[in-house]
PDB file of C-alpha atoms in Angstrom:
ATOM      1  CA  MET A 756      59.402 107.829 102.575  1.00  0.00           C
ATOM      2  CA  SER A 757      62.069 105.103 102.789  1.00  0.00           C
ATOM      3  CA  ALA A 758      61.418 102.867 105.802  1.00  0.00           C
ATOM      4  CA  LEU A 759      64.206 101.519 107.997  1.00  0.00           C
ATOM      5  CA  PRO A 760      64.662  97.811 108.504  1.00  0.00           C
ATOM      6  CA  PRO A 761      64.084  96.597 112.076  1.00  0.00           C
ATOM      7  CA  PRO A 762      67.049  97.322 114.364  1.00  0.00           C
ATOM      8  CA  ARG A 763      69.334  94.699 115.806  1.00  0.00           C
ATOM      9  CA  PHE A 764      71.174  95.269 119.042  1.00  0.00           C
ATOM     10  CA  VAL A 765      74.878  94.556 119.555  1.00  0.00           C
ATOM     11  CA  ALA A 766      77.326  94.966 122.410  1.00  0.00           C
ATOM     12  CA  ALA A 767      79.982  97.407 121.274  1.00  0.00           C
ATOM     13  CA  ASN A 768      82.679  99.089 123.390  1.00  0.00           C
ATOM     14  CA  GLY A 769      80.722  98.658 126.586  1.00  0.00           C
ATOM     15  CA  ILE A 770      77.370  99.944 125.325  1.00  0.00           C
ATOM     16  CA  ARG A 771      74.290  98.450 123.715  1.00  0.00           C
ATOM     17  CA  MET A 772      74.029  99.803 120.204  1.00  0.00           C
ATOM     18  CA  ALA A 773      71.030  99.789 117.890  1.00  0.00           C
ATOM     19  CA  VAL A 774      72.034  99.007 114.327  1.00  0.00           C
ATOM     20  CA  TYR A 775      70.053  99.080 111.069  1.00  0.00           C
ATOM     21  CA  GLU A 776      71.362  96.920 108.226  1.00  0.00           C
ATOM     22  CA  GLN A 777      70.492  96.182 104.614  1.00  0.00           C
ATOM     23  CA  GLY A 778      72.255  94.244 101.891  1.00  0.00           C
ATOM     24  CA  LYS A 779      75.343  92.065 101.508  1.00  0.00           C
ATOM     25  CA  GLY A 780      78.809  92.845 100.217  1.00  0.00           C
ATOM     26  CA  LEU A 781      81.442  95.417 101.145  1.00  0.00           C
ATOM     27  CA  PRO A 782      80.374  96.975 104.457  1.00  0.00           C
ATOM     28  CA  VAL A 783      79.615 100.721 104.423  1.00  0.00           C
ATOM     29  CA  VAL A 784      79.092 102.135 107.908  1.00  0.00           C
ATOM     30  CA  LEU A 785      76.924 105.307 107.926  1.00  0.00           C
ATOM     31  CA  CYS A 786      77.625 107.743 110.781  1.00  0.00           C
ATOM     32  CA  HIS A 787      75.047 110.428 111.548  1.00  0.00           C
ATOM     33  CA  GLY A 788      75.543 113.860 113.124  1.00  0.00           C
ATOM     34  CA  PHE A 789      73.685 116.252 115.410  1.00  0.00           C
ATOM     35  CA  PRO A 790      70.757 116.211 115.875  1.00  0.00           C
ATOM     36  CA  GLU A 791      70.248 113.178 113.690  1.00  0.00           C
ATOM     37  CA  LEU A 792      69.768 109.423 113.990  1.00  0.00           C
ATOM     38  CA  ALA A 793      70.429 106.288 111.978  1.00  0.00           C
ATOM     39  CA  TYR A 794      67.088 107.282 110.414  1.00  0.00           C
ATOM     40  CA  SER A 795      68.945 110.073 108.626  1.00  0.00           C
ATOM     41  CA  TRP A 796      70.295 107.380 106.299  1.00  0.00           C
ATOM     42  CA  ARG A 797      66.840 106.015 105.333  1.00  0.00           C
ATOM     43  CA  HIS A 798      67.494 106.897 101.660  1.00  0.00           C
ATOM     44  CA  GLN A 799      71.012 105.447 101.539  1.00  0.00           C
ATOM     45  CA  LEU A 800      70.382 102.056 103.177  1.00  0.00           C
ATOM     46  CA  PRO A 801      68.174 100.624 100.377  1.00  0.00           C
ATOM     47  CA  ALA A 802      70.232 102.251  97.607  1.00  0.00           C
ATOM     48  CA  LEU A 803      73.497 100.795  98.892  1.00  0.00           C
ATOM     49  CA  ALA A 804      71.886  97.366  99.416  1.00  0.00           C
ATOM     50  CA  ALA A 805      70.450  97.336  95.893  1.00  0.00           C
ATOM     51  CA  ALA A 806      73.874  98.143  94.506  1.00  0.00           C
ATOM     52  CA  GLY A 807      75.503  95.151  96.234  1.00  0.00           C
ATOM     53  CA  PHE A 808      76.854  96.719  99.433  1.00  0.00           C
ATOM     54  CA  ARG A 809      76.181  95.938 103.105  1.00  0.00           C
ATOM     55  CA  ALA A 810      74.817  99.210 104.508  1.00  0.00           C
ATOM     56  CA  ILE A 811      75.135  99.590 108.306  1.00  0.00           C
ATOM     57  CA  ALA A 812      73.668 102.578 110.127  1.00  0.00           C
ATOM     58  CA  PRO A 813      73.940 102.708 113.924  1.00  0.00           C
ATOM     59  CA  ASP A 814      72.173 105.025 116.311  1.00  0.00           C
ATOM     60  CA  GLN A 815      75.402 106.352 117.757  1.00  0.00           C
ATOM     61  CA  ARG A 816      76.270 106.774 121.428  1.00  0.00           C
ATOM     62  CA  GLY A 817      73.702 109.002 123.135  1.00  0.00           C
ATOM     63  CA  TYR A 818      71.113 108.796 120.341  1.00  0.00           C
ATOM     64  CA  GLY A 819      67.960 106.877 119.507  1.00  0.00           C
ATOM     65  CA  LEU A 820      67.791 103.320 120.814  1.00  0.00           C
ATOM     66  CA  THR A 821      71.523 103.144 121.691  1.00  0.00           C
ATOM     67  CA  ASP A 822      72.735 103.562 125.268  1.00  0.00           C
ATOM     68  CA  ARG A 823      73.262 107.062 126.726  1.00  0.00           C
ATOM     69  CA  PRO A 824      75.991 106.996 129.404  1.00  0.00           C
ATOM     70  CA  ALA A 825      75.708 109.737 132.014  1.00  0.00           C
ATOM     71  CA  ALA A 826      79.369 110.886 132.146  1.00  0.00           C
ATOM     72  CA  VAL A 827      80.335 113.698 129.770  1.00  0.00           C
ATOM     73  CA  GLU A 828      83.760 112.172 129.194  1.00  0.00           C
ATOM     74  CA  ALA A 829      82.084 108.996 127.870  1.00  0.00           C
ATOM     75  CA  TYR A 830      81.454 110.934 124.655  1.00  0.00           C
ATOM     76  CA  ASP A 831      85.022 111.789 123.703  1.00  0.00           C
ATOM     77  CA  MET A 832      86.588 110.816 120.381  1.00  0.00           C
ATOM     78  CA  ALA A 833      88.264 107.739 121.852  1.00  0.00           C
ATOM     79  CA  HIS A 834      84.845 106.375 122.872  1.00  0.00           C
ATOM     80  CA  LEU A 835      83.113 107.405 119.629  1.00  0.00           C
ATOM     81  CA  THR A 836      85.694 105.811 117.354  1.00  0.00           C
ATOM     82  CA  GLY A 837      85.973 102.871 119.739  1.00  0.00           C
ATOM     83  CA  ASP A 838      82.236 102.302 119.335  1.00  0.00           C
ATOM     84  CA  LEU A 839      82.710 101.820 115.590  1.00  0.00           C
ATOM     85  CA  VAL A 840      85.534  99.365 116.132  1.00  0.00           C
ATOM     86  CA  GLY A 841      83.316  97.526 118.602  1.00  0.00           C
ATOM     87  CA  LEU A 842      80.531  97.527 116.015  1.00  0.00           C
ATOM     88  CA  LEU A 843      82.814  95.897 113.432  1.00  0.00           C
ATOM     89  CA  ASP A 844      83.923  93.310 116.006  1.00  0.00           C
ATOM     90  CA  ALA A 845      80.313  92.515 116.910  1.00  0.00           C
ATOM     91  CA  LEU A 846      79.418  92.047 113.233  1.00  0.00           C
ATOM     92  CA  GLU A 847      82.651  90.091 112.557  1.00  0.00           C
ATOM     93  CA  ILE A 848      83.845  92.612 109.997  1.00  0.00           C
ATOM     94  CA  GLU A 849      87.542  93.213 109.503  1.00  0.00           C
ATOM     95  CA  LYS A 850      87.335  96.442 107.446  1.00  0.00           C
ATOM     96  CA  ALA A 851      84.642  98.805 106.247  1.00  0.00           C
ATOM     97  CA  VAL A 852      84.183 102.009 104.337  1.00  0.00           C
ATOM     98  CA  PHE A 853      83.073 104.710 106.786  1.00  0.00           C
ATOM     99  CA  CYS A 854      80.695 107.438 105.634  1.00  0.00           C
ATOM    100  CA  GLY A 855      79.913 110.354 107.947  1.00  0.00           C
ATOM    101  CA  HIS A 856      77.866 113.534 107.934  1.00  0.00           C
ATOM    102  CA  ASP A 857      78.178 116.497 110.276  1.00  0.00           C
ATOM    103  CA  TRP A 858      79.584 115.215 113.608  1.00  0.00           C
ATOM    104  CA  GLY A 859      79.582 111.740 112.068  1.00  0.00           C
ATOM    105  CA  GLY A 860      82.052 113.148 109.545  1.00  0.00           C
ATOM    106  CA  LEU A 861      84.428 114.259 112.286  1.00  0.00           C
ATOM    107  CA  ILE A 862      84.401 110.699 113.649  1.00  0.00           C
ATOM    108  CA  THR A 863      84.729 109.157 110.195  1.00  0.00           C
ATOM    109  CA  TRP A 864      87.876 111.163 109.335  1.00  0.00           C
ATOM    110  CA  GLN A 865      89.395 110.179 112.676  1.00  0.00           C
ATOM    111  CA  MET A 866      88.965 106.450 112.025  1.00  0.00           C
ATOM    112  CA  PRO A 867      91.978 106.096 109.626  1.00  0.00           C
ATOM    113  CA  LEU A 868      94.111 108.091 112.074  1.00  0.00           C
ATOM    114  CA  ARG A 869      93.197 106.071 115.142  1.00  0.00           C
ATOM    115  CA  HIS A 870      92.197 102.645 113.720  1.00  0.00           C
ATOM    116  CA  PRO A 871      93.792 102.442 110.272  1.00  0.00           C
ATOM    117  CA  ASP A 872      93.661  98.657 110.131  1.00  0.00           C
ATOM    118  CA  ARG A 873      89.818  98.733 110.198  1.00  0.00           C
ATOM    119  CA  VAL A 874      89.263 101.298 107.427  1.00  0.00           C
ATOM    120  CA  ALA A 875      88.887 100.482 103.717  1.00  0.00           C
ATOM    121  CA  GLY A 876      87.871 103.982 102.723  1.00  0.00           C
ATOM    122  CA  VAL A 877      86.254 107.204 103.908  1.00  0.00           C
ATOM    123  CA  ILE A 878      83.307 109.233 102.567  1.00  0.00           C
ATOM    124  CA  GLY A 879      82.742 112.669 104.072  1.00  0.00           C
ATOM    125  CA  LEU A 880      79.422 114.443 103.530  1.00  0.00           C
ATOM    126  CA  CYS A 881      79.685 118.188 104.177  1.00  0.00           C
ATOM    127  CA  THR A 882      82.283 117.677 106.938  1.00  0.00           C
ATOM    128  CA  PRO A 883      85.869 117.910 105.629  1.00  0.00           C
ATOM    129  CA  PHE A 884      88.932 116.531 107.311  1.00  0.00           C
ATOM    130  CA  ILE A 885      89.995 119.189 109.864  1.00  0.00           C
ATOM    131  CA  PRO A 886      93.588 118.772 111.065  1.00  0.00           C
ATOM    132  CA  ARG A 887      94.474 119.330 114.683  1.00  0.00           C
ATOM    133  CA  LEU A 888      94.306 123.021 115.553  1.00  0.00           C
ATOM    134  CA  SER A 889      97.155 124.999 117.041  1.00  0.00           C
ATOM    135  CA  ALA A 890      95.243 125.636 120.297  1.00  0.00           C
ATOM    136  CA  ASP A 891      92.206 124.466 122.280  1.00  0.00           C
ATOM    137  CA  PRO A 892      89.246 124.754 119.856  1.00  0.00           C
ATOM    138  CA  ILE A 893      86.887 126.097 122.527  1.00  0.00           C
ATOM    139  CA  ALA A 894      89.340 128.855 123.457  1.00  0.00           C
ATOM    140  CA  LEU A 895      89.752 129.754 119.760  1.00  0.00           C
ATOM    141  CA  MET A 896      85.987 129.845 119.158  1.00  0.00           C
ATOM    142  CA  ARG A 897      85.380 131.861 122.320  1.00  0.00           C
ATOM    143  CA  ALA A 898      88.010 134.401 121.263  1.00  0.00           C
ATOM    144  CA  ALA A 899      86.631 134.652 117.715  1.00  0.00           C
ATOM    145  CA  TYR A 900      82.875 134.573 118.341  1.00  0.00           C
ATOM    146  CA  GLY A 901      82.268 135.117 122.050  1.00  0.00           C
ATOM    147  CA  ASP A 902      80.340 133.144 124.641  1.00  0.00           C
ATOM    148  CA  ASP A 903      77.122 133.037 122.607  1.00  0.00           C
ATOM    149  CA  MET A 904      78.700 130.990 119.799  1.00  0.00           C
ATOM    150  CA  TYR A 905      76.686 127.771 119.986  1.00  0.00           C
ATOM    151  CA  ILE A 906      79.579 125.366 120.526  1.00  0.00           C
ATOM    152  CA  VAL A 907      80.899 127.585 123.311  1.00  0.00           C
ATOM    153  CA  ALA A 908      77.390 127.898 124.777  1.00  0.00           C
ATOM    154  CA  PHE A 909      77.003 124.092 124.663  1.00  0.00           C
ATOM    155  CA  GLN A 910      79.824 123.808 127.181  1.00  0.00           C
ATOM    156  CA  GLN A 911      77.497 125.067 129.937  1.00  0.00           C
ATOM    157  CA  PRO A 912      75.821 122.137 131.691  1.00  0.00           C
ATOM    158  CA  GLU A 913      72.069 121.709 131.064  1.00  0.00           C
ATOM    159  CA  VAL A 914      71.395 125.120 129.471  1.00  0.00           C
ATOM    160  CA  ALA A 915      71.135 124.056 125.828  1.00  0.00           C
ATOM    161  CA  ASP A 916      69.807 120.664 126.891  1.00  0.00           C
ATOM    162  CA  ARG A 917      66.782 122.259 128.567  1.00  0.00           C
ATOM    163  CA  ALA A 918      66.211 124.804 125.800  1.00  0.00           C
ATOM    164  CA  LEU A 919      66.081 122.181 123.044  1.00  0.00           C
ATOM    165  CA  ALA A 920      64.031 119.702 125.074  1.00  0.00           C
ATOM    166  CA  ALA A 921      61.430 122.279 126.113  1.00  0.00           C
ATOM    167  CA  ASP A 922      59.674 121.884 122.723  1.00  0.00           C
ATOM    168  CA  VAL A 923      61.155 119.021 120.748  1.00  0.00           C
ATOM    169  CA  GLY A 924      59.013 119.601 117.679  1.00  0.00           C
ATOM    170  CA  ARG A 925      60.127 123.219 117.524  1.00  0.00           C
ATOM    171  CA  SER A 926      63.774 122.144 117.865  1.00  0.00           C
ATOM    172  CA  VAL A 927      63.442 119.589 115.077  1.00  0.00           C
ATOM    173  CA  ASP A 928      61.851 122.233 112.828  1.00  0.00           C
ATOM    174  CA  PHE A 929      64.636 124.665 113.717  1.00  0.00           C
ATOM    175  CA  PHE A 930      67.501 122.371 112.806  1.00  0.00           C
ATOM    176  CA  LEU A 931      66.221 120.225 109.932  1.00  0.00           C
ATOM    177  CA  ARG A 932      65.586 122.918 107.376  1.00  0.00           C
ATOM    178  CA  ARG A 933      66.461 123.383 103.740  1.00  0.00           C
ATOM    179  CA  GLY A 934      68.310 126.580 102.986  1.00  0.00           C
ATOM    180  CA  GLY A 935      70.897 128.464 105.017  1.00  0.00           C
ATOM    181  CA  ALA A 936      70.988 131.496 107.227  1.00  0.00           C
ATOM    182  CA  PRO A 937      71.673 134.813 105.476  1.00  0.00           C
ATOM    183  CA  ASP A 938      74.244 135.410 108.190  1.00  0.00           C
ATOM    184  CA  PRO A 939      75.541 131.958 109.159  1.00  0.00           C
ATOM    185  CA  GLN A 940      78.225 133.420 111.409  1.00  0.00           C
ATOM    186  CA  GLY A 941      75.577 135.332 113.343  1.00  0.00           C
ATOM    187  CA  GLU A 942      73.409 132.218 113.640  1.00  0.00           C
ATOM    188  CA  ARG A 943      76.372 130.260 114.905  1.00  0.00           C
ATOM    189  CA  GLN A 944      76.977 132.907 117.517  1.00  0.00           C
ATOM    190  CA  GLU A 945      73.467 132.956 118.870  1.00  0.00           C
ATOM    191  CA  LEU A 946      71.822 129.626 118.092  1.00  0.00           C
ATOM    192  CA  LEU A 947      69.683 129.511 121.257  1.00  0.00           C
ATOM    193  CA  LYS A 948      68.556 133.093 120.703  1.00  0.00           C
ATOM    194  CA  ALA A 949      67.639 132.206 117.125  1.00  0.00           C
ATOM    195  CA  LEU A 950      65.698 129.169 118.340  1.00  0.00           C
ATOM    196  CA  ALA A 951      63.687 131.367 120.700  1.00  0.00           C
ATOM    197  CA  ALA A 952      63.062 134.063 118.086  1.00  0.00           C
ATOM    198  CA  GLY A 953      61.344 131.762 115.594  1.00  0.00           C
ATOM    199  CA  ASN A 954      62.043 133.803 112.445  1.00  0.00           C
ATOM    200  CA  TRP A 955      64.097 131.052 110.871  1.00  0.00           C
ATOM    201  CA  PRO A 956      65.397 131.077 107.305  1.00  0.00           C
ATOM    202  CA  GLY A 957      64.682 128.309 104.825  1.00  0.00           C
ATOM    203  CA  GLU A 958      61.950 125.653 104.982  1.00  0.00           C
ATOM    204  CA  THR A 959      61.524 122.220 106.430  1.00  0.00           C
ATOM    205  CA  PHE A 960      62.151 119.306 104.094  1.00  0.00           C
ATOM    206  CA  LEU A 961      60.709 116.539 106.234  1.00  0.00           C
ATOM    207  CA  SER A 962      57.358 114.875 105.586  1.00  0.00           C
ATOM    208  CA  LEU A 963      54.978 114.692 108.510  1.00  0.00           C
ATOM    209  CA  LYS A 964      55.901 111.041 109.119  1.00  0.00           C
ATOM    210  CA  GLU A 965      59.611 111.800 108.977  1.00  0.00           C
ATOM    211  CA  ARG A 966      59.254 114.695 111.371  1.00  0.00           C
ATOM    212  CA  ALA A 967      57.228 112.519 113.740  1.00  0.00           C
ATOM    213  CA  PHE A 968      60.032 109.937 113.828  1.00  0.00           C
ATOM    214  CA  TYR A 969      62.585 112.542 114.945  1.00  0.00           C
ATOM    215  CA  VAL A 970      60.179 114.128 117.420  1.00  0.00           C
ATOM    216  CA  GLU A 971      59.308 110.795 119.055  1.00  0.00           C
ATOM    217  CA  SER A 972      62.936 109.785 119.380  1.00  0.00           C
ATOM    218  CA  PHE A 973      64.239 113.061 120.847  1.00  0.00           C
ATOM    219  CA  SER A 974      61.184 113.410 123.090  1.00  0.00           C
ATOM    220  CA  ARG A 975      62.206 110.102 124.623  1.00  0.00           C
ATOM    221  CA  THR A 976      65.965 110.682 124.834  1.00  0.00           C
ATOM    222  CA  GLY A 977      66.423 114.457 125.040  1.00  0.00           C
ATOM    223  CA  PHE A 978      69.437 116.096 123.409  1.00  0.00           C
ATOM    224  CA  THR A 979      72.083 115.724 126.149  1.00  0.00           C
ATOM    225  CA  GLY A 980      73.806 112.721 124.601  1.00  0.00           C
ATOM    226  CA  GLY A 981      74.483 114.568 121.378  1.00  0.00           C
ATOM    227  CA  ILE A 982      75.416 117.830 123.078  1.00  0.00           C
ATOM    228  CA  ASN A 983      77.937 115.882 125.171  1.00  0.00           C
ATOM    229  CA  TRP A 984      79.908 115.214 121.967  1.00  0.00           C
ATOM    230  CA  TYR A 985      80.485 118.988 121.797  1.00  0.00           C
ATOM    231  CA  ARG A 986      81.556 119.068 125.430  1.00  0.00           C
ATOM    232  CA  ASN A 987      84.637 117.020 124.566  1.00  0.00           C
ATOM    233  CA  PHE A 988      86.304 119.350 122.091  1.00  0.00           C
ATOM    234  CA  THR A 989      88.991 120.331 124.606  1.00  0.00           C
ATOM    235  CA  ARG A 990      89.519 116.782 125.803  1.00  0.00           C
ATOM    236  CA  ASN A 991      89.777 115.512 122.221  1.00  0.00           C
ATOM    237  CA  TRP A 992      92.281 118.217 121.302  1.00  0.00           C
ATOM    238  CA  THR A 993      94.468 117.489 124.292  1.00  0.00           C
ATOM    239  CA  ALA A 994      94.394 113.712 123.695  1.00  0.00           C
ATOM    240  CA  SER A 995      95.287 114.090 119.998  1.00  0.00           C
ATOM    241  CA  ALA A 996      98.726 115.628 120.620  1.00  0.00           C
ATOM    242  CA  GLY A 997     101.226 113.685 118.525  1.00  0.00           C
ATOM    243  CA  LEU A 998      98.587 112.009 116.380  1.00  0.00           C
ATOM    244  CA  ARG A 999      99.789 111.976 112.752  1.00  0.00           C
ATOM    245  CA  GLN A1000      97.506 114.125 110.596  1.00  0.00           C
ATOM    246  CA  TRP A1001      97.615 112.074 107.407  1.00  0.00           C
ATOM    247  CA  ILE A1002      94.979 109.875 105.747  1.00  0.00           C
ATOM    248  CA  ASP A1003      96.174 107.302 103.223  1.00  0.00           C
ATOM    249  CA  VAL A1004      92.992 105.372 102.412  1.00  0.00           C
ATOM    250  CA  PRO A1005      90.774 106.130  99.351  1.00  0.00           C
ATOM    251  CA  SER A1006      88.621 109.110 100.310  1.00  0.00           C
ATOM    252  CA  LEU A1007      85.593 110.851  98.869  1.00  0.00           C
ATOM    253  CA  MET A1008      84.455 114.337  99.926  1.00  0.00           C
ATOM    254  CA  ILE A1009      80.951 115.480  98.911  1.00  0.00           C
ATOM    255  CA  SER A1010      80.092 119.096  99.814  1.00  0.00           C
ATOM    256  CA  ALA A1011      76.788 120.917  99.522  1.00  0.00           C
ATOM    257  CA  ALA A1012      76.911 124.185  97.607  1.00  0.00           C
ATOM    258  CA  ASP A1013      74.520 126.020  99.911  1.00  0.00           C
ATOM    259  CA  ASP A1014      75.691 124.647 103.251  1.00  0.00           C
ATOM    260  CA  PRO A1015      76.058 127.740 105.462  1.00  0.00           C
ATOM    261  CA  PHE A1016      77.892 125.900 108.225  1.00  0.00           C
ATOM    262  CA  LEU A1017      80.326 123.654 106.329  1.00  0.00           C
ATOM    263  CA  PRO A1018      80.682 125.338 102.911  1.00  0.00           C
ATOM    264  CA  PRO A1019      82.677 123.679 100.134  1.00  0.00           C
ATOM    265  CA  SER A1020      85.504 126.143 100.682  1.00  0.00           C
ATOM    266  CA  MET A1021      86.292 124.393 103.974  1.00  0.00           C
ATOM    267  CA  ALA A1022      87.416 121.310 101.990  1.00  0.00           C
ATOM    268  CA  ALA A1023      89.822 123.294  99.770  1.00  0.00           C
ATOM    269  CA  GLY A1024      92.957 122.373 101.726  1.00  0.00           C
ATOM    270  CA  MET A1025      92.216 118.701 102.290  1.00  0.00           C
ATOM    271  CA  ALA A1026      94.694 117.422  99.714  1.00  0.00           C
ATOM    272  CA  LYS A1027      97.496 118.430 102.103  1.00  0.00           C
ATOM    273  CA  TYR A1028      96.298 115.774 104.543  1.00  0.00           C
ATOM    274  CA  VAL A1029      94.464 113.184 102.413  1.00  0.00           C
ATOM    275  CA  GLY A1030      96.661 111.361  99.867  1.00  0.00           C
ATOM    276  CA  ASP A1031      93.894 109.810  97.751  1.00  0.00           C
ATOM    277  CA  LEU A1032      91.087 112.335  97.563  1.00  0.00           C
ATOM    278  CA  GLU A1033      88.153 112.854  95.199  1.00  0.00           C
ATOM    279  CA  ARG A1034      85.893 115.866  95.659  1.00  0.00           C
ATOM    280  CA  HIS A1035      82.381 116.784  94.432  1.00  0.00           C
ATOM    281  CA  VAL A1036      79.886 119.546  95.187  1.00  0.00           C
ATOM    282  CA  ILE A1037      76.114 119.028  94.977  1.00  0.00           C
ATOM    283  CA  PRO A1038      74.414 122.225  93.741  1.00  0.00           C
ATOM    284  CA  ALA A1039      71.203 123.683  95.264  1.00  0.00           C
ATOM    285  CA  CYS A1040      71.684 121.701  98.461  1.00  0.00           C
ATOM    286  CA  GLY A1041      72.015 122.734 102.102  1.00  0.00           C
ATOM    287  CA  HIS A1042      73.578 121.126 105.134  1.00  0.00           C
ATOM    288  CA  TRP A1043      71.375 117.983 105.412  1.00  0.00           C
ATOM    289  CA  ILE A1044      72.806 116.643 102.193  1.00  0.00           C
ATOM    290  CA  GLN A1045      71.826 112.969 102.327  1.00  0.00           C
ATOM    291  CA  GLN A1046      68.220 113.893 103.208  1.00  0.00           C
ATOM    292  CA  GLU A1047      67.844 116.989 101.028  1.00  0.00           C
ATOM    293  CA  GLN A1048      69.343 115.545  97.849  1.00  0.00           C
ATOM    294  CA  PRO A1049      69.369 111.788  98.364  1.00  0.00           C
ATOM    295  CA  ALA A1050      69.412 110.819  94.677  1.00  0.00           C
ATOM    296  CA  GLN A1051      72.469 112.964  93.881  1.00  0.00           C
ATOM    297  CA  THR A1052      74.216 111.913  97.116  1.00  0.00           C
ATOM    298  CA  ASN A1053      73.584 108.220  96.395  1.00  0.00           C
ATOM    299  CA  ARG A1054      74.771 108.555  92.816  1.00  0.00           C
ATOM    300  CA  LEU A1055      78.105 110.072  93.796  1.00  0.00           C
ATOM    301  CA  MET A1056      78.627 107.584  96.659  1.00  0.00           C
ATOM    302  CA  LEU A1057      77.814 104.555  94.513  1.00  0.00           C
ATOM    303  CA  ASP A1058      79.897 105.670  91.554  1.00  0.00           C
ATOM    304  CA  TRP A1059      82.931 106.126  93.804  1.00  0.00           C
ATOM    305  CA  LEU A1060      82.347 102.883  95.718  1.00  0.00           C
ATOM    306  CA  ARG A1061      82.054 100.854  92.503  1.00  0.00           C
ATOM    307  CA  ARG A1062      85.260 102.319  91.115  1.00  0.00           C
ATOM    308  CA  ARG A1063      87.264 102.140  94.338  1.00  0.00           C
ATOM    309  CA  VAL A1064      86.061  98.761  95.547  1.00  0.00           C
ATOM    310  CA  ALA A1065      87.629  97.367  92.372  1.00  0.00           C
ATOM    311  CA  ASP A1066      90.964  98.625  93.715  1.00  0.00           C
ATOM    312  CA  LEU A1067      90.681  96.617  96.911  1.00  0.00           C
ATOM    313  CA  GLY A1068      92.232  93.161  96.703  1.00  0.00           C
ATOM    314  CA  PRO A1069      91.117  90.111  98.767  1.00  0.00           C
ATOM    315  CA  GLY A1070      93.891  90.768 101.277  1.00  0.00           C
ATOM    316  CA  ASP A1071      92.529  94.254 101.894  1.00  0.00           C
ATOM    317  CA  LEU A1072      89.002  93.028 102.670  1.00  0.00           C
ATOM    318  CA  GLY A1073      90.006  90.518 105.373  1.00  0.00           C
ATOM    319  CA  ARG A1074      86.911  88.628 106.564  1.00  0.00           C
ATOM    320  CA  LEU A1075      84.389  90.583 104.547  1.00  0.00           C
TER     321      LEU A1075
END
């Protein structure tokens, strides 16, 4: 198991953020998803540092050792991207490459749209760039999948929060599994029912020590902070009206062949919105790509970073 370095704490965008760092060089900010932590990047931090990069993995707003504001609206995209800008400011970094997985990927792809002067490049793991939809995402998901679809169900206050927190170990085992559902659409529709049923597909990939880290953290914090990210889909959609849907920084998209939730096909249309895009697919890998296949994930990330960092001149790197 790769151990994390000790955290440091910084003031960023009005919250106290726990940050794990290794290495020196071009900063690469690693953004986790749900239900993950900075710990999800335990295999990438030392690999990036050894290759001459400054790897930076925060516990994001609502997670781990970082603050968990009470208000739901404190978890909208403006706050989440603002946190990353505040992190750069606190670390005196002008620009960074942003790498995101799952929900972290959604934030990462928004950074060059909302804060282009702070972004040297983007790496998406599993999560492709998704342009602004034609209507409220929650309304579209409700119409397509019904009220039991997990993102729609997450809109109800406290229901999912209580269900996941009732047995944290069981919830960790439910989410962090290798292999996908035979009917991923059905699982999306009835996530809480699937959690209760217990007949889950796939197998866990965590060691006992790794599992214990997640269980301890979410036992202390609960899941509300992360679920609140989902409760801002409508607010984010409304606020993004008029935001140009075009990314013009070097971008890498790494998909997982067996990801049932964000399959490689979802990235097929990205070239319409991303001017400088390189794509790869890791075979025999499910949704938790950087933890399931760390060696292959690291190899692709480092190869791209080495090639693309050479394209960045001193003026592009600012105070790095």
